[in-house]
Amino acid sequence: MAKKNSTTKDTELSLSFFEKVSTLLKSETVHFVIGLVLVIFSVYLLLAFTSFFFTGAADQSIIDGGSAQELISTNNGVKNYAGSRGAQLASYLINDCFGVSSFLILVFLAVAGLKLMRVRVVRLWKWFVGCSLMLVWFSVFFGFVFVDLYKDSFLYLGGMHGYNVSNWLVSQVGAPGVWLLLLVTAICFLIYLSTRTIIWLRRLFSLSFLKRKEKAESAPGETPEEFKTSWGAKEHTSAPASEVVEAEKEFEKEEDAATEKEEIEPLHEITLDLGGNGERTKSTKFADEDVTMTFETPVSEPMPPLREQPVEKEPAFQVEKAEEEEYVGAEKEPYNPRLDLENYHYPTIDLMKHYDDNGPTIDMAEQNANKDKIINTLRSFGIEISTIKATVGPTVTLYEITPEQGVRISKIRGLEDDIALSLSALGIRIIAPIPGKGTIGIEVPNSNPKIVSGQSIIGSKKFQESTYDLPVALGKTITNEVFMVDLCKMPHMLVAGATGQGKSVGLNAIITSLLYKKHPAELKFVLVDPKKVEFSIYSVIEHHFLAKLPDGGDAIITDVTKVVQTLNSICVEMDTRYDLLKAAHVRNVKEYNEKFISRHLNPEKGHKFMPYIVVVIDEFGDLIMTAGKDVELPIARIAQLARAVGIHMIIATQRPTTNIITGTIKANFPARVAFRVSAMVDSRTILDRPGANQLIGRGDMLFLQGADPVRVQCAFIDTPEVAEITKFIARQQGYPTAFYLPEYVDENAGGDLGDVDMGRLDPLFEDAARLIIIHQQGSTSLIQRKFAIGYNRAGRIMDQLEKAGIVGPAQGSKPREVFCIDENDLEMRLNNLQ
Ligand SMILES: Nc1ncnc2c1ncn2[C@@H]1O[C@H](COP(=O)(O)OP(=O)(O)OP(=O)(O)O)[C@@H](O)[C@H]1O
């Protein structure tokens, strides 16, 4: 017995020891120290290797012939700068192993060290595979090519590995075979590094570079007909290019999915087991009643497609027939919008908090009690039911009842308060009938609600594999399915709910979903936060994901006048985008970007890749109260028109009254999210029906797009989680500035040049005038940039230039016309001014 006790104790002790060691190994400080040691060791190796080239010959006899005792002694005579150990290491790795390609070992060690120190974000396994493959390849290559050097040099360029392997290969496939083998493996490796290799190879095989040369030499019109047809330049080059874009996309997708899957797999599948024996459905017949109660565990059936509501007032958008010949860029490679930040890594799922208590559990006692209460309450009003089925969601259970024949639905609907009273629970909602089912639903809050973690939503297969353009994962439905929508199709969303009911968390869930799925080149946010505290955590990703006015101010907009300017600037951007779409003869931003990527739009004519812009406005009520029409008008304009040009809006308010959510706003925000509100009238304002007043709060919400609202438990993504995600993004390389929205010149303010004081010209006035003349471009942002001054000062200088007749009036987003042709002309005008 005593022996057994001591064994258990030992096991416990060793367990806690291993636990301690494993926690220690996970600590950031230990990682940093190990990383630092690796980096320093790689520097030492570099020294040893480099020195080996110069001192290797002299050291050879000592290293090879000297005894261990001699090498340890102080006067060992080794010349290598890294001492006898360095010389041994270099001799072993270079001569005995892989030759000069052993340098790749220290490259990998340095990269691994930097990753552990969190200096660089890299995919270590990719570096490992890459370095290992190159190590082996170069070793064989040098062993094969410099085989003669092995006889009379102290340095084996391919090491013994390269020498042996290449000799063996030569004996098997002959020297030409080894050349071909090396070529094929090198090509495969380059394809592994970048699928662009395929484009180069195709070009090489089609000899299109020869054709280009020929074309340049022969004058236009001189190309012989047979030459044209046999080479078929246009069709042949454009088709593979687009295929390769697809291939690249596929490649990236697979790669991302593979890495993400590794981290995500265990998190999203929740299986409910009511009976404890693995049955999915269980029916219970109650002895005293005639009612069958069925429990249903949530199944992950595909969600019914959301009914899309056509956006009201969407203007007719005509597409003119292309008359001019289509532009085809000189470069055949597709444009890669992500190229500037091609090493950008999407946030990983482990940045979010993991809740152990994730899956729904079923309290049978609670279920039975609720069932009895529902049956008894209905019976006391003379309503008999034949079946009752319970679906247990994260926070709410849906009881689906089938009444006996002849019972009027309106009668049950009228009993909402009585059932709520009998169950003594808040948040009871009756859905009579459940659309498409012929049953009546009674939603009852669970006594022990579960948190729907952000990790379980973002890590879900459904979200990870979604192909939506702007995927937004909101939470989980009553059947525990991940509830997702495509913001692109909505196209704007209205979020309302009383204070403290989960609005801010909901907005975080929306923004975070987009951050997890989009590249900084493809998406920009405009964040408006009159409360000044909600969105401040996003300020660190300004250079990656935020858009702002080019006036040098904060990217998170907190000031009402700035909001008005920004919204108007977005209207300018919207108009510009429409013009570009029209010029490109396409109907929406997606088609436009596809055309731009395939280089069918000329950047010199102002065409550019258009990222989606998502405008998120918190506390919209506050804005309307302070700025009224100034805010409402641009919002209504954007909401009516911006869908096609990739600008989407999400506005949130805690005061869902009719003077804030006006008819115009409502009509243009077809997707509505309602958290709990205090009064039925507020629910009617948001959803056009009651329901939001019966929610239980803490992220319980109704989502409406189309006819029937869906009850969803919003994902809980807390501020520290968002901070981790934004920190992860901010640590990576970003753009030099935020995405600049176009300048907006307030026509009422700017148009009145009577206010411009020409007696007190800005000290930079003359320099700015010269700059404008040199560039022949009347742009305020140019002045701002060159003189590093704010928007307001640059705007004032521009007004003075206009009054002095040097530039013309503002023309929306386009630069002003410059009236001065050269510096002489300017001198004359300046003299006239004095
Ligand atoms: N989805 C959720 N799951 C669990 N708890 C939640 C959820 N959403 C919100 N909560 C809880 O409710 C609290 C208030 O949420 P939140 O700050 O989002 O409210 P709010 O509506 O934005 O309030 P306010 O309008 O005052 O900013 C949170 O701190 C959290 O404890």
Tab-separated table of C-alpha atoms and ligand atoms in Angstrom, residues 450-452 497-506 531 534 618-619 654 675 697-700 713-718, ligand 1:
chain	number	residue	atom	x	y	z
A	450	LYS	CA	-23.133	30.023	-22.989
A	451	ILE	CA	-20.690	32.508	-24.392
A	452	VAL	CA	-20.219	32.191	-28.132
A	497	GLY	CA	-29.731	48.417	-29.168
A	498	ALA	CA	-29.965	49.981	-25.747
A	499	THR	CA	-26.764	50.751	-23.926
A	500	GLY	CA	-24.843	47.792	-22.544
A	501	GLN	CA	-26.607	45.162	-24.634
A	502	GLY	CA	-23.655	44.220	-26.843
A	503	LYS	CA	-23.486	46.740	-29.680
A	504	SER	CA	-19.815	47.516	-29.358
A	505	VAL	CA	-18.982	43.828	-29.072
A	506	GLY	CA	-21.101	43.253	-32.196
A	531	LYS	CA	-17.414	58.428	-27.936
A	534	GLU	CA	-14.624	52.463	-28.759
A	618	ASP	CA	-20.770	54.306	-33.787
A	619	GLU	CA	-23.230	56.473	-31.860
A	654	GLN	CA	-28.358	53.249	-28.956
A	675	PHE	CA	-29.827	44.101	-29.750
A	697	GLY	CA	-29.284	41.281	-23.700
A	698	ARG	CA	-25.568	40.376	-23.568
A	699	GLY	CA	-25.273	39.837	-27.281
A	700	ASP	CA	-28.713	38.314	-27.856
A	713	GLN	CA	-26.242	35.012	-30.178
A	714	CYS	CA	-23.528	37.464	-31.097
A	715	ALA	CA	-19.928	36.292	-30.880
A	716	PHE	CA	-18.143	37.709	-27.860
A	717	ILE	CA	-14.940	39.368	-29.010
A	718	ASP	CA	-13.634	41.396	-26.136
B	1	LIG	N1	-21.981	38.525	-27.353
B	1	LIG	C1	-21.849	38.649	-26.048
B	1	LIG	N2	-21.723	37.562	-25.267
B	1	LIG	C2	-21.582	37.708	-23.933
B	1	LIG	N3	-21.570	38.868	-23.294
B	1	LIG	C3	-21.694	39.980	-24.003
B	1	LIG	C4	-21.846	39.940	-25.423
B	1	LIG	N4	-21.935	41.190	-25.878
B	1	LIG	C5	-21.854	41.991	-24.809
B	1	LIG	N5	-21.717	41.280	-23.681
B	1	LIG	C6	-21.605	41.807	-22.316
B	1	LIG	O1	-22.272	43.048	-22.271
B	1	LIG	C7	-21.353	44.085	-21.904
B	1	LIG	C8	-21.689	45.370	-22.656
B	1	LIG	O2	-21.468	45.163	-24.029
B	1	LIG	P1	-21.139	46.373	-25.014
B	1	LIG	O3	-20.038	47.202	-24.455
B	1	LIG	O4	-20.962	45.830	-26.349
B	1	LIG	O5	-22.475	47.171	-24.928
B	1	LIG	P2	-22.918	48.436	-25.795
B	1	LIG	O6	-24.262	48.127	-26.309
B	1	LIG	O7	-21.889	48.790	-26.760
B	1	LIG	O8	-22.999	49.550	-24.711
B	1	LIG	P3	-22.746	51.089	-24.959
B	1	LIG	O9	-23.765	51.508	-25.933
B	1	LIG	O10	-22.902	51.686	-23.612
B	1	LIG	O11	-21.347	51.190	-25.483
B	1	LIG	C9	-19.984	43.524	-22.219
B	1	LIG	O12	-18.998	44.066	-21.427
B	1	LIG	C10	-20.165	42.049	-21.965
B	1	LIG	O13	-19.963	41.760	-20.614
